[in-house]
Structure formats: C-alpha cells, structure tokens
Short mmCIF file of C-alpha atoms in Angstrom, two decimals:
data_model
loop_
_atom_site.label_atom_id
_atom_site.label_comp_id
_atom_site.label_asym_id
_atom_site.label_seq_id
_atom_site.Cartn_x
_atom_site.Cartn_y
_atom_site.Cartn_z
CA UNK A 1 10.65 -62.71 25.22
CA UNK A 2 11.94 -65.95 23.95
CA UNK A 3 9.81 -68.25 21.67
CA UNK A 4 11.02 -71.27 19.44
CA UNK A 5 12.13 -69.40 16.47
CA UNK A 6 11.23 -65.63 17.78
CA UNK A 7 13.20 -63.42 20.40
CA UNK A 8 10.90 -59.55 21.53
CA UNK A 9 13.11 -56.95 23.15
CA UNK A 10 11.39 -53.62 24.94
CA UNK A 11 14.46 -51.60 25.98
CA UNK A 12 14.07 -48.05 27.59
CA UNK A 13 16.86 -45.30 27.34
CA UNK A 14 17.67 -42.08 29.07
CA UNK A 15 20.25 -39.82 28.79
CA UNK A 16 22.18 -36.57 29.26
CA UNK A 17 24.34 -34.05 27.32
CA UNK A 18 26.08 -31.50 28.69
CA UNK A 19 27.56 -28.99 26.08
CA UNK A 20 29.93 -26.13 27.44
CA UNK A 21 28.22 -26.51 30.85
CA UNK A 22 25.62 -23.83 29.79
CA UNK A 23 23.20 -26.49 27.41
CA UNK A 24 21.83 -29.65 28.24
CA UNK A 25 20.46 -32.38 26.49
CA UNK A 26 17.88 -34.66 28.11
CA UNK A 27 16.51 -38.06 25.76
CA UNK A 28 14.23 -40.76 27.17
CA UNK A 29 12.99 -43.35 24.36
CA UNK A 30 12.33 -46.89 24.13
CA UNK A 31 13.59 -49.85 21.87
CA UNK A 32 11.14 -52.07 20.79
CA UNK A 33 12.47 -55.68 18.11
CA UNK A 34 11.18 -58.81 17.22
CA UNK A 35 13.99 -60.44 15.53
CA UNK A 36 13.31 -64.63 13.85
CA UNK A 37 16.11 -67.71 13.48
CA UNK A 38 15.76 -69.05 10.59
CA UNK A 39 18.40 -71.37 11.05
CA UNK A 40 21.39 -71.94 12.79
CA UNK A 41 23.55 -70.06 11.07
CA UNK A 42 21.16 -66.21 9.72
CA UNK A 43 18.32 -64.37 11.45
CA UNK A 44 16.42 -61.55 10.79
CA UNK A 45 15.13 -58.60 12.61
CA UNK A 46 12.50 -56.09 12.97
CA UNK A 47 13.07 -52.86 14.96
CA UNK A 48 11.25 -49.73 15.76
CA UNK A 49 12.66 -46.77 18.15
CA UNK A 50 11.48 -43.59 19.44
CA UNK A 51 12.93 -40.89 21.40
CA UNK A 52 12.31 -37.56 22.85
CA UNK A 53 15.33 -34.46 23.08
CA UNK A 54 14.04 -31.69 24.92
CA UNK A 55 17.28 -28.76 25.65
CA UNK A 56 17.45 -27.80 29.23
CA UNK A 57 20.09 -24.41 30.85
CA UNK A 58 20.65 -21.47 28.64
CA UNK A 59 18.08 -21.00 26.06
CA UNK A 60 20.22 -21.44 22.00
CA UNK A 61 20.37 -18.18 21.79
CA UNK A 62 23.03 -17.25 24.97
CA UNK A 63 26.17 -16.09 24.00
CA UNK A 64 27.50 -19.09 26.53
CA UNK A 65 25.15 -21.98 24.93
CA UNK A 66 25.90 -24.20 21.24
CA UNK A 67 23.86 -22.81 18.15
CA UNK A 68 24.26 -26.34 17.22
CA UNK A 69 21.20 -27.73 19.50
CA UNK A 70 18.23 -26.68 17.66
CA UNK A 71 15.58 -27.59 21.06
CA UNK A 72 12.94 -29.74 21.71
CA UNK A 73 12.65 -32.68 19.20
CA UNK A 74 10.93 -36.39 18.82
CA UNK A 75 13.04 -38.53 16.69
CA UNK A 76 11.04 -42.27 15.10
CA UNK A 77 13.24 -44.88 13.48
CA UNK A 78 11.87 -48.26 11.33
CA UNK A 79 14.41 -50.46 9.96
CA UNK A 80 15.14 -54.56 9.39
CA UNK A 81 18.67 -55.94 9.69
CA UNK A 82 19.93 -59.40 8.70
CA UNK A 83 22.83 -61.39 10.33
CA UNK A 84 24.50 -64.60 9.60
CA UNK A 85 26.76 -67.29 11.59
CA UNK A 86 29.95 -67.94 9.82
CA UNK A 87 30.36 -72.03 10.23
CA UNK A 88 32.49 -72.64 12.90
CA UNK A 89 29.79 -70.19 15.27
CA UNK A 90 32.80 -67.75 15.47
CA UNK A 91 32.74 -65.12 13.18
CA UNK A 92 29.43 -62.90 11.86
CA UNK A 93 28.36 -60.55 10.09
CA UNK A 94 25.38 -58.36 10.10
CA UNK A 95 23.73 -55.87 8.11
CA UNK A 96 21.20 -53.73 8.31
CA UNK A 97 18.77 -50.12 6.39
CA UNK A 98 16.18 -47.73 8.16
CA UNK A 99 14.60 -44.56 7.46
CA UNK A 100 13.60 -42.30 10.22
CA UNK A 101 12.28 -38.52 10.75
CA UNK A 102 13.22 -35.84 12.87
CA UNK A 103 10.35 -33.33 13.97
CA UNK A 104 10.57 -30.43 16.30
CA UNK A 105 8.18 -29.71 19.36
CA UNK A 106 7.30 -26.18 19.09
CA UNK A 107 5.86 -24.26 22.43
CA UNK A 108 3.51 -22.28 21.43
CA UNK A 109 4.02 -18.33 20.15
CA UNK A 110 7.06 -19.28 18.83
CA UNK A 111 7.98 -19.29 15.17
CA UNK A 112 8.16 -21.86 13.16
CA UNK A 113 12.20 -23.71 13.17
CA UNK A 114 13.71 -22.87 9.66
CA UNK A 115 14.14 -26.26 7.98
CA UNK A 116 11.77 -28.13 9.40
CA UNK A 117 11.44 -32.03 9.44
CA UNK A 118 14.42 -33.56 8.40
CA UNK A 119 13.76 -37.54 7.24
CA UNK A 120 16.28 -39.81 6.76
CA UNK A 121 18.36 -42.99 5.81
CA UNK A 122 20.77 -45.32 6.76
CA UNK A 123 22.72 -49.21 6.32
CA UNK A 124 25.12 -50.15 8.22
CA UNK A 125 27.47 -53.49 8.62
CA UNK A 126 29.89 -54.70 9.96
CA UNK A 127 31.08 -58.05 12.29
CA UNK A 128 32.14 -59.76 14.82
CA UNK A 129 34.81 -62.39 15.71
CA UNK A 130 35.58 -64.33 18.72
CA UNK A 131 39.61 -63.65 19.67
CA UNK A 132 39.66 -65.78 22.39
CA UNK A 133 37.05 -68.51 24.77
CA UNK A 134 35.43 -64.68 26.72
CA UNK A 135 36.16 -62.35 24.40
CA UNK A 136 35.15 -61.31 21.18
CA UNK A 137 36.12 -57.99 18.56
CA UNK A 138 33.74 -56.07 16.57
CA UNK A 139 33.60 -53.32 13.98
CA UNK A 140 30.92 -51.99 12.08
CA UNK A 141 30.24 -48.78 9.10
CA UNK A 142 27.69 -46.93 8.71
CA UNK A 143 25.93 -44.24 6.32
CA UNK A 144 23.44 -41.98 6.77
CA UNK A 145 21.67 -39.30 4.07
CA UNK A 146 19.01 -36.76 5.55
CA UNK A 147 17.21 -33.92 3.68
CA UNK A 148 15.47 -31.04 5.70
CA UNK A 149 11.67 -30.03 4.52
CA UNK A 150 11.96 -26.02 3.97
CA UNK A 151 14.35 -24.09 2.30
CA UNK A 152 17.17 -22.12 3.74
CA UNK A 153 17.57 -18.90 3.41
CA UNK A 154 21.83 -19.51 3.59
CA UNK A 155 21.36 -21.66 1.48
CA UNK A 156 22.64 -20.61 -2.25
CA UNK A 157 18.84 -20.09 -4.43
CA UNK A 158 17.06 -20.89 -1.53
CA UNK A 159 17.99 -24.75 -1.42
CA UNK A 160 17.53 -27.24 1.50
CA UNK A 161 19.68 -28.08 4.26
CA UNK A 162 21.45 -31.87 3.23
CA UNK A 163 23.85 -33.78 5.12
CA UNK A 164 25.97 -37.09 5.33
CA UNK A 165 26.69 -38.85 8.03
CA UNK A 166 29.57 -41.55 8.15
CA UNK A 167 30.38 -43.11 11.42
CA UNK A 168 32.87 -46.61 12.70
CA UNK A 169 32.59 -48.06 15.87
CA UNK A 170 34.96 -51.02 17.32
CA UNK A 171 35.07 -52.18 20.88
CA UNK A 172 35.24 -55.72 22.54
CA UNK A 173 32.66 -57.63 24.43
CA UNK A 174 34.37 -59.70 27.80
CA UNK A 175 32.43 -62.26 29.06
CA UNK A 176 33.60 -62.42 32.95
CA UNK A 177 30.89 -65.46 32.73
CA UNK A 178 27.86 -66.83 31.73
CA UNK A 179 25.57 -64.05 32.79
CA UNK A 180 28.02 -60.50 32.92
CA UNK A 181 29.64 -58.67 29.88
CA UNK A 182 31.99 -55.79 30.58
CA UNK A 183 31.79 -53.87 26.51
CA UNK A 184 34.24 -50.96 26.15
CA UNK A 185 33.87 -49.52 23.01
CA UNK A 186 34.85 -46.13 20.60
CA UNK A 187 32.33 -44.79 17.61
CA UNK A 188 34.31 -42.19 15.65
CA UNK A 189 31.71 -39.60 13.39
CA UNK A 190 32.21 -37.01 10.48
CA UNK A 191 28.76 -35.26 9.39
CA UNK A 192 28.88 -33.12 6.06
CA UNK A 193 26.65 -31.05 6.19
CA UNK A 194 25.47 -28.24 2.82
CA UNK A 195 25.16 -25.83 5.83
CA UNK A 196 28.64 -25.24 7.71
CA UNK A 197 27.45 -24.28 10.61
CA UNK A 198 25.89 -28.20 11.37
CA UNK A 199 29.13 -30.45 10.08
CA UNK A 200 31.39 -31.78 12.34
CA UNK A 201 33.65 -34.11 14.05
CA UNK A 202 32.17 -36.61 16.99
CA UNK A 203 33.75 -39.59 19.57
CA UNK A 204 32.34 -41.03 21.77
CA UNK A 205 33.42 -42.98 24.67
CA UNK A 206 31.65 -45.34 26.41
CA UNK A 207 31.51 -49.17 28.45
CA UNK A 208 28.87 -50.98 28.96
CA UNK A 209 28.19 -53.25 31.88
CA UNK A 210 25.63 -56.28 30.91
CA UNK A 211 23.49 -59.34 32.91
CA UNK A 212 21.80 -61.61 31.47
CA UNK A 213 18.66 -63.16 32.99
CA UNK A 214 18.29 -66.93 32.19
#
C-alpha cells in the first residue's frame, strides 16, 4: 500500500524442507514492513517477521532423521534498515540491524528441550548496481550471534550454547518488462557453534518470478 512518502508491505510465507527423505519441516509465517522515504536518495524501513516451524515425518530420534532438527519452534524478529541511492540512481547500498528470539513449542507431557529460548542479534549490509538497462546485480553479507537460555550438560562447565553464523548472497534481477522480473540468487551459510553437532555449511539456490501490479 503506497502513500506519498510511506510504503506498507505484508508478505505471507509458506515452505517445506526435507532432510534425508525422513524428516520434513513445514514453515508458515508473515512479514510486515514500513518504508519511509526521506529523499530520493535515502529510505528508512522498519520490519517485523513471525514464523511457525513444525517438524513432521520421522521423530527426531529415529535412525533416519537429522538430529539437528530440534522440532517445533516459533520465530519472532524485529529490525530496522537504511537504504542510500547514489546520485545517478544506478547503484545503491543498504544496511540493517535486527534482534529476535526462537521459542520451542513443546506438547504436553513432553520434557522441555535442553537449550531453552534462543535469543539472537544480527546485521546485514550490501549493495546493488545496474549492469545493463534491464539487469541489476546485487550482493550482501550477514552476521548473526545467538545465545540459548539454559546450561547444556554437553558443554564444559555446563555453559550455554552459543553460535555465530556468517552468510554471503549474490544474484541478479532481470526486468523482462515494467511489471515482470526474474531473480536468480545463491546464498552460502556457515554456522559455528560451541556444540559441534550444530555447526554446518549450507548453500541455497533459488529462482524468483515476480509480478507487480501498478
């Protein structure tokens, strides 16, 4: 929804992730965002995201499942960002800060998960540039630090689990016409945890088809 200097966005998300053909995670959520344009070159945005993750298929303890899938969680994130466009309008840079928490949803009569609520903070920055009349390229870097609430018996001196995650994303946007665009992108993640079971490398490849209504 557009106004003179303000834009309001609501995005609904749904997805499924499969692990070893035995474990499935379903995700359902919503993102809300407010953008305020101070000038043609500067824009502020504030966002809130909520998602519910639910595990299905084999239980986490089954031999064919992935022990890193901990079960059912609710995720809440809030943050703010800034976007600056260069004088010619063909390049822009952006940065954002966010904070959030991930809480386990535990059914009745089931013991509480060992690590408790996950609280995290992160930042992201990057840029985008026009490489032709119809194509823009972009890249971004991200960092996130997470700390869990409860001591873990598998960590020395019953310390709490903490993690650092780094990621880089690169891609392009091809504008087929004024309303349609295609965006291929690749994201590479690395997570380091003081509990080795939760450390991993991951690569995501996606292709997005977008239609604007104006």
